[in-house]
Amino acid sequence: MPPHGLADAIRGLIAESYAGANVTIPHKEAVLALCDTLDDSARRAGAANTLVFDGGQVRGSNTDGQGFIANLRDQGALPTGPALILGAGGAARAIAAALLSEGIAVTVTNRGLDRAETLAAALPGVSVLPWDQREAALADMSLLVNTTSLGMQDQPPLTFDFAQADSGLVVADVVYIPLRTRFLDTAAERGLRTVEGLGMLLHQAVPGFAAWFGVTPVVDDEVRTLLAAGIPPYAT
Ligand SMILES: NC(=O)c1ccc[n+]([C@@H]2O[C@H](COP(=O)([O-])OP(=O)(O)OC[C@H]3O[C@@H](n4cnc5c(N)ncnc54)[C@H](OP(=O)(O)O)[C@@H]3O)[C@@H](O)[C@H]2O)c1
């Protein structure tokens, strides 16, 4: 759907008595202006991915950060030490806000430094690192997260040198098409713990589903296997 069709699409869903909707790229920021109320998660992320239609009113929230944390927790991989986020787009901001809420120190690095600085200005407590220092900074990190679109299907892979990594480093990717990225495989080859992006996708859907249908779904192996069956395991 083109960006200019967003308002009509939402009005159409409300007219057809939908309970709500998920919003994805490239509409997550633009949809804020169409919401009547925003919760803290949407305000802090500067974007919404979950809408609840309530008596004609649109309530917006952002469950990406919550989904990221829930997935790490589910897998027993949520560290308490500092995190380095690669990228400074919408996913990075939602994840940075959620990590800060967990009391985890956050550093952001981005190809375009100005975007990382904008993110840090919106989220006090976030530190900024020049892009060319991302590998050297790894020694001090407990968590490394790729939130760039590199590695996604039809994009170049994200190459990364993990030589400086502590053996306890957890490496997470938000990319979920393909299921396994070269970034994760390189980390795994060094013996590091890796976390795929599909788990975040599943967990970010839980709060919306609960609000729309009154049932809180459980993210288990059966759901994961069902979804994974439709996703290429490696880049084609
Ligand atoms: N698993 C999930 O549930 C989930 C949820 C949300 C998003 N995602 C995924 O997260 C990814 C990012 O989404 P987004 O909404 O944050 O996108 P976005 O706002 O467009 O941000 C894209 C980021 O990727 C960086 N980037 C793009 N090409 C690059 C390159 N060649 N070299 C270095 N950096 C590059 C951009 O850097 P510049 O600023 O320098 O351009 C920016 O930081 C997508 O793959 C999306 O599918 C997954």
mmCIF file with all atom_site columns, N, CA, C and O in Angstrom, residues 110-137:
data_model
loop_
_atom_site.group_PDB
_atom_site.id
_atom_site.type_symbol
_atom_site.label_atom_id
_atom_site.label_alt_id
_atom_site.label_comp_id
_atom_site.label_asym_id
_atom_site.label_entity_id
_atom_site.label_seq_id
_atom_site.pdbx_PDB_ins_code
_atom_site.Cartn_x
_atom_site.Cartn_y
_atom_site.Cartn_z
_atom_site.occupancy
_atom_site.B_iso_or_equiv
_atom_site.pdbx_formal_charge
_atom_site.auth_seq_id
_atom_site.auth_comp_id
_atom_site.auth_asym_id
_atom_site.auth_atom_id
_atom_site.pdbx_PDB_model_num
ATOM 1   N N  . ASN A 1 110 ? 25.679 3.701  13.794 1.00 0.00 ? 110 ASN A N  1
ATOM 2   C CA . ASN A 1 110 ? 24.954 3.680  12.527 1.00 0.00 ? 110 ASN A CA 1
ATOM 3   C C  . ASN A 1 110 ? 25.845 4.205  11.414 1.00 0.00 ? 110 ASN A C  1
ATOM 4   O O  . ASN A 1 110 ? 26.707 5.052  11.654 1.00 0.00 ? 110 ASN A O  1
ATOM 5   N N  . ARG A 1 111 ? 25.640 3.671  10.219 1.00 0.00 ? 111 ARG A N  1
ATOM 6   C CA . ARG A 1 111 ? 26.384 4.153  9.051  1.00 0.00 ? 111 ARG A CA 1
ATOM 7   C C  . ARG A 1 111 ? 26.299 5.679  8.971  1.00 0.00 ? 111 ARG A C  1
ATOM 8   O O  . ARG A 1 111 ? 27.296 6.356  8.827  1.00 0.00 ? 111 ARG A O  1
ATOM 9   N N  . GLY A 1 112 ? 25.118 6.214  9.077  1.00 0.00 ? 112 GLY A N  1
ATOM 10  C CA . GLY A 1 112 ? 24.922 7.670  9.107  1.00 0.00 ? 112 GLY A CA 1
ATOM 11  C C  . GLY A 1 112 ? 24.856 8.119  10.561 1.00 0.00 ? 112 GLY A C  1
ATOM 12  O O  . GLY A 1 112 ? 23.873 7.862  11.257 1.00 0.00 ? 112 GLY A O  1
ATOM 13  N N  . LEU A 1 113 ? 25.926 8.773  11.030 1.00 0.00 ? 113 LEU A N  1
ATOM 14  C CA . LEU A 1 113 ? 26.030 9.098  12.459 1.00 0.00 ? 113 LEU A CA 1
ATOM 15  C C  . LEU A 1 113 ? 24.912 10.037 12.923 1.00 0.00 ? 113 LEU A C  1
ATOM 16  O O  . LEU A 1 113 ? 24.449 9.947  14.065 1.00 0.00 ? 113 LEU A O  1
ATOM 17  N N  . ASP A 1 114 ? 24.469 10.929 12.042 1.00 0.00 ? 114 ASP A N  1
ATOM 18  C CA . ASP A 1 114 ? 23.440 11.898 12.452 1.00 0.00 ? 114 ASP A CA 1
ATOM 19  C C  . ASP A 1 114 ? 22.160 11.188 12.913 1.00 0.00 ? 114 ASP A C  1
ATOM 20  O O  . ASP A 1 114 ? 21.503 11.615 13.859 1.00 0.00 ? 114 ASP A O  1
ATOM 21  N N  . ARG A 1 115 ? 21.841 10.071 12.267 1.00 0.00 ? 115 ARG A N  1
ATOM 22  C CA . ARG A 1 115 ? 20.630 9.345  12.653 1.00 0.00 ? 115 ARG A CA 1
ATOM 23  C C  . ARG A 1 115 ? 20.801 8.705  14.039 1.00 0.00 ? 115 ARG A C  1
ATOM 24  O O  . ARG A 1 115 ? 19.863 8.665  14.838 1.00 0.00 ? 115 ARG A O  1
ATOM 25  N N  . ALA A 1 116 ? 22.014 8.238  14.333 1.00 0.00 ? 116 ALA A N  1
ATOM 26  C CA . ALA A 1 116 ? 22.295 7.689  15.671 1.00 0.00 ? 116 ALA A CA 1
ATOM 27  C C  . ALA A 1 116 ? 22.197 8.800  16.710 1.00 0.00 ? 116 ALA A C  1
ATOM 28  O O  . ALA A 1 116 ? 21.679 8.593  17.817 1.00 0.00 ? 116 ALA A O  1
ATOM 29  N N  . GLU A 1 117 ? 22.666 9.983  16.355 1.00 0.00 ? 117 GLU A N  1
ATOM 30  C CA . GLU A 1 117 ? 22.603 11.106 17.302 1.00 0.00 ? 117 GLU A CA 1
ATOM 31  C C  . GLU A 1 117 ? 21.160 11.546 17.544 1.00 0.00 ? 117 GLU A C  1
ATOM 32  O O  . GLU A 1 117 ? 20.781 11.908 18.658 1.00 0.00 ? 117 GLU A O  1
ATOM 33  N N  . THR A 1 118 ? 20.351 11.491 16.495 1.00 0.00 ? 118 THR A N  1
ATOM 34  C CA . THR A 1 118 ? 18.927 11.832 16.651 1.00 0.00 ? 118 THR A CA 1
ATOM 35  C C  . THR A 1 118 ? 18.261 10.832 17.591 1.00 0.00 ? 118 THR A C  1
ATOM 36  O O  . THR A 1 118 ? 17.472 11.203 18.470 1.00 0.00 ? 118 THR A O  1
ATOM 37  N N  . LEU A 1 119 ? 18.598 9.560  17.419 1.00 0.00 ? 119 LEU A N  1
ATOM 38  C CA . LEU A 1 119 ? 18.030 8.522  18.295 1.00 0.00 ? 119 LEU A CA 1
ATOM 39  C C  . LEU A 1 119 ? 18.442 8.784  19.751 1.00 0.00 ? 119 LEU A C  1
ATOM 40  O O  . LEU A 1 119 ? 17.607 8.753  20.663 1.00 0.00 ? 119 LEU A O  1
ATOM 41  N N  . ALA A 1 120 ? 19.726 9.076  19.959 1.00 0.00 ? 120 ALA A N  1
ATOM 42  C CA . ALA A 1 120 ? 20.223 9.297  21.325 1.00 0.00 ? 120 ALA A CA 1
ATOM 43  C C  . ALA A 1 120 ? 19.573 10.533 21.948 1.00 0.00 ? 120 ALA A C  1
ATOM 44  O O  . ALA A 1 120 ? 19.300 10.560 23.148 1.00 0.00 ? 120 ALA A O  1
ATOM 45  N N  . ALA A 1 121 ? 19.299 11.534 21.124 1.00 0.00 ? 121 ALA A N  1
ATOM 46  C CA . ALA A 1 121 ? 18.654 12.748 21.656 1.00 0.00 ? 121 ALA A CA 1
ATOM 47  C C  . ALA A 1 121 ? 17.227 12.440 22.105 1.00 0.00 ? 121 ALA A C  1
ATOM 48  O O  . ALA A 1 121 ? 16.718 13.026 23.060 1.00 0.00 ? 121 ALA A O  1
ATOM 49  N N  . ALA A 1 122 ? 16.587 11.486 21.420 1.00 0.00 ? 122 ALA A N  1
ATOM 50  C CA . ALA A 1 122 ? 15.205 11.124 21.772 1.00 0.00 ? 122 ALA A CA 1
ATOM 51  C C  . ALA A 1 122 ? 15.148 10.192 22.978 1.00 0.00 ? 122 ALA A C  1
ATOM 52  O O  . ALA A 1 122 ? 14.122 10.130 23.658 1.00 0.00 ? 122 ALA A O  1
ATOM 53  N N  . LEU A 1 123 ? 16.248 9.479  23.228 1.00 0.00 ? 123 LEU A N  1
ATOM 54  C CA . LEU A 1 123 ? 16.273 8.508  24.327 1.00 0.00 ? 123 LEU A CA 1
ATOM 55  C C  . LEU A 1 123 ? 17.470 8.786  25.233 1.00 0.00 ? 123 LEU A C  1
ATOM 56  O O  . LEU A 1 123 ? 18.543 8.194  25.057 1.00 0.00 ? 123 LEU A O  1
ATOM 57  N N  . PRO A 1 124 ? 17.307 9.688  26.197 1.00 0.00 ? 124 PRO A N  1
ATOM 58  C CA . PRO A 1 124 ? 18.428 10.006 27.086 1.00 0.00 ? 124 PRO A CA 1
ATOM 59  C C  . PRO A 1 124 ? 18.981 8.746  27.741 1.00 0.00 ? 124 PRO A C  1
ATOM 60  O O  . PRO A 1 124 ? 18.211 7.880  28.181 1.00 0.00 ? 124 PRO A O  1
ATOM 61  N N  . GLY A 1 125 ? 20.300 8.651  27.766 1.00 0.00 ? 125 GLY A N  1
ATOM 62  C CA . GLY A 1 125 ? 20.946 7.453  28.323 1.00 0.00 ? 125 GLY A CA 1
ATOM 63  C C  . GLY A 1 125 ? 21.614 6.628  27.244 1.00 0.00 ? 125 GLY A C  1
ATOM 64  O O  . GLY A 1 125 ? 22.503 5.831  27.534 1.00 0.00 ? 125 GLY A O  1
ATOM 65  N N  . VAL A 1 126 ? 21.215 6.821  25.979 1.00 0.00 ? 126 VAL A N  1
ATOM 66  C CA . VAL A 1 126 ? 21.835 6.079  24.877 1.00 0.00 ? 126 VAL A CA 1
ATOM 67  C C  . VAL A 1 126 ? 23.139 6.765  24.476 1.00 0.00 ? 126 VAL A C  1
ATOM 68  O O  . VAL A 1 126 ? 23.174 7.989  24.304 1.00 0.00 ? 126 VAL A O  1
ATOM 69  N N  . SER A 1 127 ? 24.217 5.985  24.335 1.00 0.00 ? 127 SER A N  1
ATOM 70  C CA . SER A 1 127 ? 25.500 6.520  23.851 1.00 0.00 ? 127 SER A CA 1
ATOM 71  C C  . SER A 1 127 ? 25.626 6.262  22.360 1.00 0.00 ? 127 SER A C  1
ATOM 72  O O  . SER A 1 127 ? 25.053 5.298  21.849 1.00 0.00 ? 127 SER A O  1
ATOM 73  N N  . VAL A 1 128 ? 26.429 7.095  21.710 1.00 0.00 ? 128 VAL A N  1
ATOM 74  C CA . VAL A 1 128 ? 26.623 6.965  20.258 1.00 0.00 ? 128 VAL A CA 1
ATOM 75  C C  . VAL A 1 128 ? 28.070 6.617  19.971 1.00 0.00 ? 128 VAL A C  1
ATOM 76  O O  . VAL A 1 128 ? 28.987 7.154  20.598 1.00 0.00 ? 128 VAL A O  1
ATOM 77  N N  . LEU A 1 129 ? 28.264 5.695  19.016 1.00 0.00 ? 129 LEU A N  1
ATOM 78  C CA . LEU A 1 129 ? 29.602 5.244  18.633 1.00 0.00 ? 129 LEU A CA 1
ATOM 79  C C  . LEU A 1 129 ? 29.766 5.405  17.127 1.00 0.00 ? 129 LEU A C  1
ATOM 80  O O  . LEU A 1 129 ? 28.859 5.023  16.375 1.00 0.00 ? 129 LEU A O  1
ATOM 81  N N  . PRO A 1 130 ? 30.903 5.937  16.658 1.00 0.00 ? 130 PRO A N  1
ATOM 82  C CA . PRO A 1 130 ? 31.109 5.994  15.208 1.00 0.00 ? 130 PRO A CA 1
ATOM 83  C C  . PRO A 1 130 ? 31.074 4.589  14.597 1.00 0.00 ? 130 PRO A C  1
ATOM 84  O O  . PRO A 1 130 ? 31.548 3.623  15.209 1.00 0.00 ? 130 PRO A O  1
ATOM 85  N N  . TRP A 1 131 ? 30.524 4.483  13.401 1.00 0.00 ? 131 TRP A N  1
ATOM 86  C CA . TRP A 1 131 ? 30.318 3.196  12.716 1.00 0.00 ? 131 TRP A CA 1
ATOM 87  C C  . TRP A 1 131 ? 31.609 2.409  12.582 1.00 0.00 ? 131 TRP A C  1
ATOM 88  O O  . TRP A 1 131 ? 31.632 1.185  12.737 1.00 0.00 ? 131 TRP A O  1
ATOM 89  N N  . ASP A 1 132 ? 32.732 3.113  12.312 1.00 0.00 ? 132 ASP A N  1
ATOM 90  C CA . ASP A 1 132 ? 33.994 2.387  12.068 1.00 0.00 ? 132 ASP A CA 1
ATOM 91  C C  . ASP A 1 132 ? 34.602 1.825  13.361 1.00 0.00 ? 132 ASP A C  1
ATOM 92  O O  . ASP A 1 132 ? 35.626 1.140  13.314 1.00 0.00 ? 132 ASP A O  1
ATOM 93  N N  . GLN A 1 133 ? 33.978 2.092  14.505 1.00 0.00 ? 133 GLN A N  1
ATOM 94  C CA . GLN A 1 133 ? 34.503 1.551  15.772 1.00 0.00 ? 133 GLN A CA 1
ATOM 95  C C  . GLN A 1 133 ? 33.665 0.391  16.306 1.00 0.00 ? 133 GLN A C  1
ATOM 96  O O  . GLN A 1 133 ? 33.854 -0.074 17.426 1.00 0.00 ? 133 GLN A O  1
ATOM 97  N N  . ARG A 1 134 ? 32.701 -0.067 15.498 1.00 0.00 ? 134 ARG A N  1
ATOM 98  C CA . ARG A 1 134 ? 31.730 -1.055 16.004 1.00 0.00 ? 134 ARG A CA 1
ATOM 99  C C  . ARG A 1 134 ? 32.379 -2.384 16.398 1.00 0.00 ? 134 ARG A C  1
ATOM 100 O O  . ARG A 1 134 ? 31.945 -3.013 17.361 1.00 0.00 ? 134 ARG A O  1
ATOM 101 N N  . GLU A 1 135 ? 33.401 -2.810 15.667 1.00 0.00 ? 135 GLU A N  1
ATOM 102 C CA . GLU A 1 135 ? 34.001 -4.110 15.992 1.00 0.00 ? 135 GLU A CA 1
ATOM 103 C C  . GLU A 1 135 ? 34.942 -3.995 17.191 1.00 0.00 ? 135 GLU A C  1
ATOM 104 O O  . GLU A 1 135 ? 34.959 -4.861 18.067 1.00 0.00 ? 135 GLU A O  1
ATOM 105 N N  . ALA A 1 136 ? 35.677 -2.888 17.279 1.00 0.00 ? 136 ALA A N  1
ATOM 106 C CA . ALA A 1 136 ? 36.613 -2.687 18.389 1.00 0.00 ? 136 ALA A CA 1
ATOM 107 C C  . ALA A 1 136 ? 35.866 -2.541 19.712 1.00 0.00 ? 136 ALA A C  1
ATOM 108 O O  . ALA A 1 136 ? 36.394 -2.903 20.774 1.00 0.00 ? 136 ALA A O  1
ATOM 109 N N  . ALA A 1 137 ? 34.639 -2.029 19.665 1.00 0.00 ? 137 ALA A N  1
ATOM 110 C CA . ALA A 1 137 ? 33.878 -1.768 20.904 1.00 0.00 ? 137 ALA A CA 1
ATOM 111 C C  . ALA A 1 137 ? 33.301 -3.038 21.514 1.00 0.00 ? 137 ALA A C  1
ATOM 112 O O  . ALA A 1 137 ? 32.782 -3.024 22.629 1.00 0.00 ? 137 ALA A O  1
#
